[in-house]
Structures are given as C-alpha cells and as structure tokens.
Short mmCIF file of C-alpha atoms and ligand atoms in Angstrom, two decimals:
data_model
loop_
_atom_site.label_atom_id
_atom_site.label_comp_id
_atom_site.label_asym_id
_atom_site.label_seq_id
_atom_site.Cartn_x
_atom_site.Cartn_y
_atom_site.Cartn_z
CA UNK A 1 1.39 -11.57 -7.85
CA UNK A 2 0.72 -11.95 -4.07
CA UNK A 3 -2.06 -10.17 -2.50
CA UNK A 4 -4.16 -9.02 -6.19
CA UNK A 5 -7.02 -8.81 -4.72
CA UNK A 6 -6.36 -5.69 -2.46
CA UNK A 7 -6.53 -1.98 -3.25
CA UNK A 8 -2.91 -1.52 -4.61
CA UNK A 9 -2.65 -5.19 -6.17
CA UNK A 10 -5.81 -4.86 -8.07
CA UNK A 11 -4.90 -1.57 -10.05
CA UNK A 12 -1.35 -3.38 -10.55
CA UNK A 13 -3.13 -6.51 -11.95
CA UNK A 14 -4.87 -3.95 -14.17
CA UNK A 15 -2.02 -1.85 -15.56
CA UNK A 16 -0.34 -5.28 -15.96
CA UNK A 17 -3.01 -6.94 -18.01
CA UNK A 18 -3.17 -3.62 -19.89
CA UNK A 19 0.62 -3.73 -20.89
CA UNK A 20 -0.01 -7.40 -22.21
CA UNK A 21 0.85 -9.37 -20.09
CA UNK A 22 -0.95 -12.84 -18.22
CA UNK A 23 -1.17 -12.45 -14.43
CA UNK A 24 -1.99 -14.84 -12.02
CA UNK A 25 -3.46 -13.53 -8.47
CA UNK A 26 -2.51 -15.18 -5.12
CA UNK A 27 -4.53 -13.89 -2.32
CA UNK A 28 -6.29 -15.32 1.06
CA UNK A 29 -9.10 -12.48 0.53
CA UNK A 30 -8.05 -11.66 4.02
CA UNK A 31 -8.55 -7.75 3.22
CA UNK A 32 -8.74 -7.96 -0.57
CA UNK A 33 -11.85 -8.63 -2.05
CA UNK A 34 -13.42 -10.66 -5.22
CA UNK A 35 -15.40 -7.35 -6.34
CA UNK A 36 -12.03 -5.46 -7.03
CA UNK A 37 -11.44 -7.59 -10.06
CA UNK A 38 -14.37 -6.87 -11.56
CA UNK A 39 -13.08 -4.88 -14.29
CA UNK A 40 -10.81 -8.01 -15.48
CA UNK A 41 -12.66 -10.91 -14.44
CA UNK A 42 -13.16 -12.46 -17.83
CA UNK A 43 -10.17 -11.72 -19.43
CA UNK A 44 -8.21 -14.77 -20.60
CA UNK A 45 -5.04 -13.74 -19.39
CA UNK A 46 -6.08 -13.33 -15.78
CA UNK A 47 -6.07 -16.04 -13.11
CA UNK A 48 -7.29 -15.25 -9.20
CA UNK A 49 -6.47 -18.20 -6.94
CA UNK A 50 -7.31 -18.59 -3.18
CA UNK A 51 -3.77 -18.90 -1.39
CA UNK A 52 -2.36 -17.93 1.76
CA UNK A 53 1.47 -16.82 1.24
CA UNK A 54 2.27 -18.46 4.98
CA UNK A 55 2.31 -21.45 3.09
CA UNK A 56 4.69 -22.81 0.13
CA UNK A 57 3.85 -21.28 -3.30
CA UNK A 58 3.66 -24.20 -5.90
CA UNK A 59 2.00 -23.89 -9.16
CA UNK A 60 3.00 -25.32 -12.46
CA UNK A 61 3.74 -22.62 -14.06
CA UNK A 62 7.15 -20.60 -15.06
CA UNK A 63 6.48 -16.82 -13.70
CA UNK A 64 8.96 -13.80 -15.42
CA UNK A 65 8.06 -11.35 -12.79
CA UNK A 66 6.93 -11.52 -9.59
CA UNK A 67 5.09 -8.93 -7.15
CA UNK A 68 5.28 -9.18 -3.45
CA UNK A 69 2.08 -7.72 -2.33
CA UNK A 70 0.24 -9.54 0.34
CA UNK A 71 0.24 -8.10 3.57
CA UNK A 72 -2.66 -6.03 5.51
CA UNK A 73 -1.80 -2.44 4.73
CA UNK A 74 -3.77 -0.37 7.40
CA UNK A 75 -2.89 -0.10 11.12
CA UNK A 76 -6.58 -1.56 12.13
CA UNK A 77 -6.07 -4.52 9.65
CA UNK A 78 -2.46 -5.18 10.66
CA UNK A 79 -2.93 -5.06 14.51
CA UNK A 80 -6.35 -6.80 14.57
CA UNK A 81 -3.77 -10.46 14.22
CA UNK A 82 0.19 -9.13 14.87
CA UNK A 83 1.66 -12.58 14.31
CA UNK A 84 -0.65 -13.28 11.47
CA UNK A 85 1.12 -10.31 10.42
CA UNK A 86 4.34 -11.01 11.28
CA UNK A 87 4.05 -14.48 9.67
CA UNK A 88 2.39 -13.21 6.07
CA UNK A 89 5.27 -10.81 5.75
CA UNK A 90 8.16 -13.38 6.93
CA UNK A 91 7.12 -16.58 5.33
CA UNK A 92 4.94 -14.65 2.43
CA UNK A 93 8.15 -12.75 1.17
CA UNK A 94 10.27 -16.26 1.59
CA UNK A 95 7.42 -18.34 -0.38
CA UNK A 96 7.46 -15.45 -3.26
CA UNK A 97 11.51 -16.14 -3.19
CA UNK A 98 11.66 -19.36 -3.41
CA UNK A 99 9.09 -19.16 -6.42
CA UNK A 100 11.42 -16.19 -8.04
CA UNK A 101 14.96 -18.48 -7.10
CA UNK A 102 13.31 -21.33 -8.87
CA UNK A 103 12.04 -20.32 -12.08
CA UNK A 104 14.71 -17.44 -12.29
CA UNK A 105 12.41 -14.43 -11.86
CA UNK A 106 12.78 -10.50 -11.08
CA UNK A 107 10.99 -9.97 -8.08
CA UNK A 108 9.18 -6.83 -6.61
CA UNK A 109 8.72 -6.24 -2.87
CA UNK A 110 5.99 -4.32 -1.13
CA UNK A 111 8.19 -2.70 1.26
CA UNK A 112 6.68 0.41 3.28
CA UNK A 113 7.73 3.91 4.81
CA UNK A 114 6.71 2.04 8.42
CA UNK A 115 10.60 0.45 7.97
CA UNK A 116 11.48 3.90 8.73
CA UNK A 117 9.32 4.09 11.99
CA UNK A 118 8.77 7.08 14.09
CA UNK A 119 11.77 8.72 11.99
CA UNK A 120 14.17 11.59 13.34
CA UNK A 121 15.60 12.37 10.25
CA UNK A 122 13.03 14.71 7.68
CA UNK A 123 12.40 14.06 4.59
CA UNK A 124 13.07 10.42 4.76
CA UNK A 125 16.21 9.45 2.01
CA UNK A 126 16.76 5.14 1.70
CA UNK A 127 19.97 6.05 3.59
CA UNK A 128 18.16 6.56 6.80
CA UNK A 129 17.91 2.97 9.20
CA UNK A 130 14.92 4.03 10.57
CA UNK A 131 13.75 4.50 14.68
CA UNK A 132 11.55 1.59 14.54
CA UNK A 133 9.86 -0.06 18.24
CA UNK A 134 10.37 -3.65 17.81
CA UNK A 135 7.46 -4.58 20.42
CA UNK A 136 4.98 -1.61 20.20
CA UNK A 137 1.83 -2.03 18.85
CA UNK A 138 3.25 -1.18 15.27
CA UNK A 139 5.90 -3.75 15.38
CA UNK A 140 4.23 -6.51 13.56
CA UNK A 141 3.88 -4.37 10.59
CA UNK A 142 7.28 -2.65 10.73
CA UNK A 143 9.44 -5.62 11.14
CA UNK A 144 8.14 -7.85 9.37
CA UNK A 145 8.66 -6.00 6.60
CA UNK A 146 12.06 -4.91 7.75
CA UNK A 147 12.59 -8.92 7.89
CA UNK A 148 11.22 -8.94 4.60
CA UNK A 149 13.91 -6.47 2.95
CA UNK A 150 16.65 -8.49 4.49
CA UNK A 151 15.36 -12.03 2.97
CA UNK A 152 15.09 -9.70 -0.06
CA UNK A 153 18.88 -9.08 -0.12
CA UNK A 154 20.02 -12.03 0.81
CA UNK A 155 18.33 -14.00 -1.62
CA UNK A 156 19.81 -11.45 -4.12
CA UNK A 157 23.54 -12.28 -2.38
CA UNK A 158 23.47 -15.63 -1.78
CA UNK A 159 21.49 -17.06 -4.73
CA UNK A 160 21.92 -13.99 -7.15
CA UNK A 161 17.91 -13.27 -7.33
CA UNK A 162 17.04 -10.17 -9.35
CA UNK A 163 15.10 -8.19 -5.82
CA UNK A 164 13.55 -4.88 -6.88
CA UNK A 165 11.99 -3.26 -3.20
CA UNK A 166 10.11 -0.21 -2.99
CA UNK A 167 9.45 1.85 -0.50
CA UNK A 168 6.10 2.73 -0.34
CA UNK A 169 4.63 5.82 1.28
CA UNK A 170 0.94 6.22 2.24
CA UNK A 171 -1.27 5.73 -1.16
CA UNK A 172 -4.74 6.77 -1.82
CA UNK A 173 -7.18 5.86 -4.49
CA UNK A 174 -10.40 3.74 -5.63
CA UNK A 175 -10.87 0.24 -4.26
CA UNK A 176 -9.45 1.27 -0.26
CA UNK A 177 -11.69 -0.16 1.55
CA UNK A 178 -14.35 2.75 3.20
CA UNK A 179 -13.59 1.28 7.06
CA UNK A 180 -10.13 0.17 6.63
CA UNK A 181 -9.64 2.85 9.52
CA UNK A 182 -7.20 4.58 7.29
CA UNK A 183 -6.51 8.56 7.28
CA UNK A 184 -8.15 9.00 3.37
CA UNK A 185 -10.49 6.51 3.87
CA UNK A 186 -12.21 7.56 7.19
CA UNK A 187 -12.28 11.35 6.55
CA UNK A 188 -13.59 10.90 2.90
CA UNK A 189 -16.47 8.71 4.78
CA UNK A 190 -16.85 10.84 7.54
CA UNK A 191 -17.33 13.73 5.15
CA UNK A 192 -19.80 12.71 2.57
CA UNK A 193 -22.07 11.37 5.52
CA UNK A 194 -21.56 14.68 7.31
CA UNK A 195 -20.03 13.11 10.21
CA UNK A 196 -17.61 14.43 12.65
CA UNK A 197 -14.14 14.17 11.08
CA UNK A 198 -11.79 12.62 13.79
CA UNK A 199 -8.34 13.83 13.79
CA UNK A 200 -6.12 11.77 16.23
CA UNK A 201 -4.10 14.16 18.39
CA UNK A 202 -3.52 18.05 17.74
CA UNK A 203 -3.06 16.88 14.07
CA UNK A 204 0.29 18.16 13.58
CA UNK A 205 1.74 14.82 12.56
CA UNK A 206 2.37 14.72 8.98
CA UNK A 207 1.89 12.46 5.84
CA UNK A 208 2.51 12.54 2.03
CA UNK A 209 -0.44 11.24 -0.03
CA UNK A 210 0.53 9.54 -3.07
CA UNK A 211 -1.58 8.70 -6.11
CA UNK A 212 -2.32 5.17 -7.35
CA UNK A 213 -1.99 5.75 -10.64
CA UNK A 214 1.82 7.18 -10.08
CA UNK A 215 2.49 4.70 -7.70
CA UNK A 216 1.73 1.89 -10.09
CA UNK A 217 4.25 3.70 -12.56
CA UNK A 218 6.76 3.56 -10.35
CA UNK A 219 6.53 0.04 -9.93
CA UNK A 220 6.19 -0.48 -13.15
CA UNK A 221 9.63 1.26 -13.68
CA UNK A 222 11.11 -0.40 -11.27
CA UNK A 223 11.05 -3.65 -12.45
CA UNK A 224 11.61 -2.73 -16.49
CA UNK A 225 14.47 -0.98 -14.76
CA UNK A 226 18.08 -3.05 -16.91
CA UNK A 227 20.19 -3.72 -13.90
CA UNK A 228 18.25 -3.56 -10.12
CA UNK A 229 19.25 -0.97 -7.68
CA UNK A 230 21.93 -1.51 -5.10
CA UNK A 231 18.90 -0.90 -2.37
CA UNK A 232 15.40 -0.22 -1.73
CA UNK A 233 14.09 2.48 -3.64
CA UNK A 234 11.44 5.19 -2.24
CA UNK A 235 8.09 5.75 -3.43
CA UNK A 236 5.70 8.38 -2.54
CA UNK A 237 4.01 11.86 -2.92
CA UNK A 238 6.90 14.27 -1.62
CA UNK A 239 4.17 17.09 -1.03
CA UNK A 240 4.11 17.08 2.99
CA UNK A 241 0.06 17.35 4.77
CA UNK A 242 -0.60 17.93 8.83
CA UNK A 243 -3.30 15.61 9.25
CA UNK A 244 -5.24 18.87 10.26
CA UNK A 245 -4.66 20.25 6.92
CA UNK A 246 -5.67 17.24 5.38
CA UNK A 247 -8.91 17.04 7.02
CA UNK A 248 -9.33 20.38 6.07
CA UNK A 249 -8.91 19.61 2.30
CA UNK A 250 -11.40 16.95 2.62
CA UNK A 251 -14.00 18.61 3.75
CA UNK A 252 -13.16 21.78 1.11
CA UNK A 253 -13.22 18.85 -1.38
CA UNK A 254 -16.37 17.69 -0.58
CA UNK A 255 -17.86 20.35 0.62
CA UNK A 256 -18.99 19.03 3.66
CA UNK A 257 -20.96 20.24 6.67
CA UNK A 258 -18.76 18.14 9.08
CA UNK A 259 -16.89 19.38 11.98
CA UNK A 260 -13.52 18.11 13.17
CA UNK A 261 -12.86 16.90 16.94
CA UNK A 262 -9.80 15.48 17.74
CA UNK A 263 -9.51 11.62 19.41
CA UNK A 264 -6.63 10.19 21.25
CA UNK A 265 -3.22 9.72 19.26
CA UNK A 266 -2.89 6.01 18.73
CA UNK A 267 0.64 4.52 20.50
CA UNK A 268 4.02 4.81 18.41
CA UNK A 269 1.96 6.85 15.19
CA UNK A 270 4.94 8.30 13.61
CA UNK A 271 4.83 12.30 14.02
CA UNK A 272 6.39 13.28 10.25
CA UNK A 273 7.05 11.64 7.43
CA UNK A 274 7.69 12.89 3.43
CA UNK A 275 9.56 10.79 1.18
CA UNK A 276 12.70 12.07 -0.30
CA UNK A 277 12.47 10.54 -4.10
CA UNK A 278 15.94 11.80 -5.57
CA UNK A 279 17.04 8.47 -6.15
CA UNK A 280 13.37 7.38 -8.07
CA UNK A 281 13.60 10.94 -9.94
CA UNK A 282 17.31 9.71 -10.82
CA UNK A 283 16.68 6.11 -11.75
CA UNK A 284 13.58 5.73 -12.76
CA UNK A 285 12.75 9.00 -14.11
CA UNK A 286 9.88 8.95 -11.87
CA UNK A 287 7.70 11.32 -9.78
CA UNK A 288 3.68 12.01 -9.06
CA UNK A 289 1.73 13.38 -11.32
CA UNK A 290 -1.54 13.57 -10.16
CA UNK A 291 -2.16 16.95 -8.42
CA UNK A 292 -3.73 16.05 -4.37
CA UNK A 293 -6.75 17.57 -5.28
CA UNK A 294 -7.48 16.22 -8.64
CA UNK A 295 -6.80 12.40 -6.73
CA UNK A 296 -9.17 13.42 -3.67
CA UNK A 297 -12.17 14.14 -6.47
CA UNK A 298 -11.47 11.11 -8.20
CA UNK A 299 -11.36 9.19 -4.56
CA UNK A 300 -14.47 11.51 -3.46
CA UNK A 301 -16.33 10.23 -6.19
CA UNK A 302 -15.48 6.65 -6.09
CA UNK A 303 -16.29 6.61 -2.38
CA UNK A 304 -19.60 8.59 -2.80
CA UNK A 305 -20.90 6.08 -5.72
CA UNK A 306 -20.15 2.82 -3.09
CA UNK A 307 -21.91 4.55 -0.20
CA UNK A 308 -24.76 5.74 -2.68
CA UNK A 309 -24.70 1.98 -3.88
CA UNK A 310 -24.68 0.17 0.01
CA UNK A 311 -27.81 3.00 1.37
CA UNK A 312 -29.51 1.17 -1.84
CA UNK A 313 -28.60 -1.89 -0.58
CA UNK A 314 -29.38 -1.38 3.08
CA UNK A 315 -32.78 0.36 2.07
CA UNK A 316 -33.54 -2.57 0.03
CA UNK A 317 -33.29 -5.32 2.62
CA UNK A 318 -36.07 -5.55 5.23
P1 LIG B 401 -4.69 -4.30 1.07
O1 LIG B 401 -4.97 -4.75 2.44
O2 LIG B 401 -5.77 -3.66 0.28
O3 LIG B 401 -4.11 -5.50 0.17
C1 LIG B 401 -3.35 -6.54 0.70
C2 LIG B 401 -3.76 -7.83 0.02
O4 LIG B 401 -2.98 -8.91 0.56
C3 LIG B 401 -5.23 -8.20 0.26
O5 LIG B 401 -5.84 -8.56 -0.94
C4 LIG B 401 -5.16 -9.36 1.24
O6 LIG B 401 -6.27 -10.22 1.17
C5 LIG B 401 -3.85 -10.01 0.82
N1 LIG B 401 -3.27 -10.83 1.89
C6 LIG B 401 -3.03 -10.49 3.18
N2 LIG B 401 -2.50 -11.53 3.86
C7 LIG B 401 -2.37 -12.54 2.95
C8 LIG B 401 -1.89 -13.86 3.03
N3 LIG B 401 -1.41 -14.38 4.18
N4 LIG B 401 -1.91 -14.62 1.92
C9 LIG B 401 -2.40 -14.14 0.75
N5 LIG B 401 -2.88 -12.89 0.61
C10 LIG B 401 -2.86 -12.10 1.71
O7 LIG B 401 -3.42 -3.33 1.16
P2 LIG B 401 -2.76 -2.41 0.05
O8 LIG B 401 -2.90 -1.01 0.49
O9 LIG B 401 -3.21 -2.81 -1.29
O10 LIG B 401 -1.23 -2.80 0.25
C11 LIG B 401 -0.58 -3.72 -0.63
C12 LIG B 401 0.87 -3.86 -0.22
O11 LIG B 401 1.53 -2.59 -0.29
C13 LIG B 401 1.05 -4.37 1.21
O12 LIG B 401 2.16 -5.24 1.24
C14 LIG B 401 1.37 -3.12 2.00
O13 LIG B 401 2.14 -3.39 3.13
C15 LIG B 401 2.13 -2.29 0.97
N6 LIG B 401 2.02 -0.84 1.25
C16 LIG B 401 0.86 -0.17 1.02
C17 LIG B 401 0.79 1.20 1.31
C18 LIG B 401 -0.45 2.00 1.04
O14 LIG B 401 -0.48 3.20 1.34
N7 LIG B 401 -1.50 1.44 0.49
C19 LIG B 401 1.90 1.85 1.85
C20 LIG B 401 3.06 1.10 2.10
C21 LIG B 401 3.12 -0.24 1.77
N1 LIG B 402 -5.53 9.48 11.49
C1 LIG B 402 -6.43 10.41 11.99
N2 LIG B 402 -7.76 10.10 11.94
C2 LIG B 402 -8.23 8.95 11.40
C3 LIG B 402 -7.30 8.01 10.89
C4 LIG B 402 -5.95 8.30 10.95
O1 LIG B 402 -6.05 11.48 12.47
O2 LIG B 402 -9.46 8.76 11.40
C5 LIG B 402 -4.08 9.82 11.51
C6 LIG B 402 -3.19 8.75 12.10
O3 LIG B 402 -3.11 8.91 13.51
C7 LIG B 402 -1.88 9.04 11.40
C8 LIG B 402 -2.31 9.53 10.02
O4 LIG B 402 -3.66 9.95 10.17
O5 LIG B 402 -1.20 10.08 12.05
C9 LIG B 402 -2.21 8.47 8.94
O6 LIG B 402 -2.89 7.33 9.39
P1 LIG B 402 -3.09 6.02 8.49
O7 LIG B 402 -3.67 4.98 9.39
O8 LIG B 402 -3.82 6.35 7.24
O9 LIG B 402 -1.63 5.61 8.03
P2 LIG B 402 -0.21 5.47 8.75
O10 LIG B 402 -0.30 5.92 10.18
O11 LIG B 402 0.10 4.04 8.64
O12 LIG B 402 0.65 6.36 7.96
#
C-alpha cells in the first residue's frame, strides 16, 4: 500500500491486517505519521518502509493487491507544494502500476470527488466529466488525480491490469490530523478549545461527510469485487451538510461555547457536492452505516483525548 501512514491508509492497513492478510506500507511521512501505526506496530505481518512514490517502486516481493493511497488529501497540504502534488499523483499512480503490471496484481486507486470539480450537475453520478480549473489553485490536486484515473485505464486496456478506482468523497474519522486545515478537523478543534468556529463564505456550500469505518468497507468490496467495474466507482456519505449546518452540529456535538464568524471563501472551493452511490449500492452492496452524529462523538472524542494529551505535553516542557 502507498501512503499507510496517513489517516485513511492507516485504518486500511488495520482492517487489512485484521482480515489476515501481510501488508507492507510505502510512505514518505510527508503528511502521514509513524504514531498512526501504533496499534500494529509489532505485528509480524506488517512492514512500514520510508519511500517516496515519485520514484520507481522495487521491492522483492510478489504483492496480490495493491492500494494507491499516497497523495496529500487536504487543500492546505496539497497547495503548500502543487507540483510535488502533481508529481506524487502522476508518477506515484504509474510506480504503483508498474508494480501491479509486473507481479500481476488487482490494484486500488485513491481517486477523489475533486475529479468532479466545482460540479454543475447535483448529486454527483460517475457519469458526470466534471467542471474542473486546470490552473486554479485546486488544479494540482484535481488533475493529477484526473491523470491518475486515465493511467488507471489505460494500464487496464493496454496491458489488461485488474484497476479498481474509487471515488472518494470527503471522509472523517480518528487519526486526521487536528491542523490539516480541513472542514472536520478545524471546527472539531476550534470547538473543544472554545474558539471561534470559522466558516469560509456565507456557508451555503455543501459537503457529504462519510465515515471511515464505511469507507474502508467499501474499499474493501471493491477489490473482493469477481470481475472490476467498467469505471470508477463513487464513494461517500450521500447525506448532504451546508457548511453552516455543519458547524452548527459541531458545536451541538460538543457542546461548545464557540461562536461562528465567517472568513473569506478560498478560490475555486466547489459550492455543492453529494455523492450519488447507486452504482456502489448496486455492485457492491454498499452504503454508510455510521449515523453523522454517532461518527462526530467518536471523532469528538478522539480529538479531545490528543489535545488533552499535547496541553500535557506543552505544560510539561519548560
Ligand atoms: P493523508 O494526507 O492523511 O494521507 C496521505 C498519505 O500519503 C500520507 O501518509 C503521506 O505521507 C503519504 N504521501 C504523500 N505523498 C507521498 C509520496 N510522494 N510518497 C509516499 N507517500 C506519500 O490523506 P488521507 O485523507 O488519508 O487520503 C488518502 C488518499 O485518499 C489520498 O490519495 C487522497 O487523495 C484520497 N482521498 C481522501 C479523501 C478524504 O476525505 N480523506 C477524499 C478523497 C480522496
Ligand atoms: N471550510 C470552512 N472552514 C474551515 C475549513 C473548511 O468553512 O475552517 C469549508 C471549505 O471552504 C469547504 C468545506 O468547508 O467549502 C470543506 O473543506 P475541506 O477543506 O474539508 O474539503 P474540500 O473543500 O476539499 O471538500
């Protein structure tokens, strides 16, 4: 697997290790981090090596499956280097290929509801090409991944690779990181330290929060799935939030004493989006479980113990 170490690759690594099987992490640590292993570190069937996917992939061993994960995930990570960006998703999804072409693997691609853009077509089905800026500040993210896809298929057409890409929608859990500047992350933060909780704009663009648990199902599905899918396949919460609303939740959740003011909306931030999942309900036999609210506790909680934790630290150190 490429990119273990972050927030969605180290509950993958988990489930995986869970279901049996021996997993090897490839990750640059770039915005993943050592401490989300901690729950496997030990086991016997779990390798983490230091690799950046820009560069060839070649390790002696013969891999079944493989999981295209590396890639910042969060606008703040992804912008902060675009054609760092650019070249992680470009050469990282050729380098997993090549790996999957050689030793005759199924492989998985991290593929994202960005490919879709600022979209003019609501809920979003895989049919839809997308209204994507190809030199906004967004654009490192989006197309590389769109690039990405295409390799995908390709590979699959010209040297009959099994591809299996997923279309991810925004996903919340443990393990983000608590300033990776995302929606879930910053307002849980904001909340529990009783800051002010900063909507961008009038907060009537909208989102679909998704579950890490399901998501890792669906993935899971995916690629136990007999024959792959003729395209990419959606994945994602199809209950629709304004980021208003969602703030709101948050602080109900946590029962904060923050307010909310509103900041400037960031260039090209995509005004709706809500997966359609028909064609994961049909194939896969797959949806969310997890109820928003009972997710935001379990986040709430996670996030509360680290910033409990770090105060400790902080107190602690002269
Ligand atoms: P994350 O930033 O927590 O994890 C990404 C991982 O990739 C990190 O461990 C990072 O160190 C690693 N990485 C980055 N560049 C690398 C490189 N050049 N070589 C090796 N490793 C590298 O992000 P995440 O939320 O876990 O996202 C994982 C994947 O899922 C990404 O491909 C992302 O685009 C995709 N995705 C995530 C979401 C979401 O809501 N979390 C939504 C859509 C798509
Ligand atoms: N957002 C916000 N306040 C924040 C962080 C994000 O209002 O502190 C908004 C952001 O403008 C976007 C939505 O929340 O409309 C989701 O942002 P995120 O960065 O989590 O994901 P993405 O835009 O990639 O879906």
């Amino acid at each position: 697997m490429t990119g273990g170490a972050g927030f969605l690759g180290s509950h993958l690594c988990e489930r995986l290790l869970k279901d049996g099987y021996s997993v090897v992490s490839l990750d640059n640590f770039h915005t993943g981090r050592r401490s989300n292993f901690k729950s496997i570190r030990g086991n016997p069937r779990f390798v983490s090596m230091e690799h950046d996917v820009v560069h060839a992939i070649d390790i002696d061993l013969r891999f079944d499956q493989v999981y295209n994960l590396a890639s910042p995930a969060s606008p703040p990570h992804y912008q902060s280097d675009p054609v760092g960006t650019l070249k992680t998703n470009v050469f990282g999804a050729l380098n997993a290929l090549e790996v999957a072409r050689r030793h005759g693997s199924r492989i998985f691609q991290a593929s994202t509801s960005e490919v879709y853009g600022d979209p003019l077509v609501h809920p979003q089905k895989e049919s839809y090409f997308g209204n994507v800026n190809a030199f906004g500040p967004r654009s490192c993210y989006d197309e590389g991944k769109r690039c990405a896809e295409t390799l995908f298929f390709e590979y699959s057409h010209m040297h009959g690779v099994d591809i299996r890409v997923a279309r991810i929608f925004n996903t919340y859990g443990p393990r983000m990181q608590p300033d990776d500047g995302r929606v879930v992350s910053n307002f849980i933060v904001q909340a529990l330290n009783n800051k002010d909780i900063t909507v961008y704009g009038d907060g009537s663009q909208t989102r679909s929060f998704c579950y890490v648990d399901d998501l890792v199902e669906g993935f899971i599905r995916l690629m136990s799935l007999g024959e792959a899918p003729a395209g990419p396949v959606n994945l994602g919460n199809p209950q629709e939030f304004t980021v208003l609303e969602f703030a709101k939740l948050v602080i109900a959740c946590t029962g904060s004493r923050s307010r909310i003011v509103h900041k400037g909306l960031p260039v090209d931030d995509p005004k709706q989006r809500r997966p359609d999942i028909s064609l994961a309900r049909a194939m896969l036999g797959w949806q969310p479980s997890v109820p928003v609210v009972e997710g935001l506790v379990k986040t709430i909680s996670y996030f509360d113990q680290l910033l409990r934790a770090k105060h400790v630290v902080s107190q602690s150190v002269p």
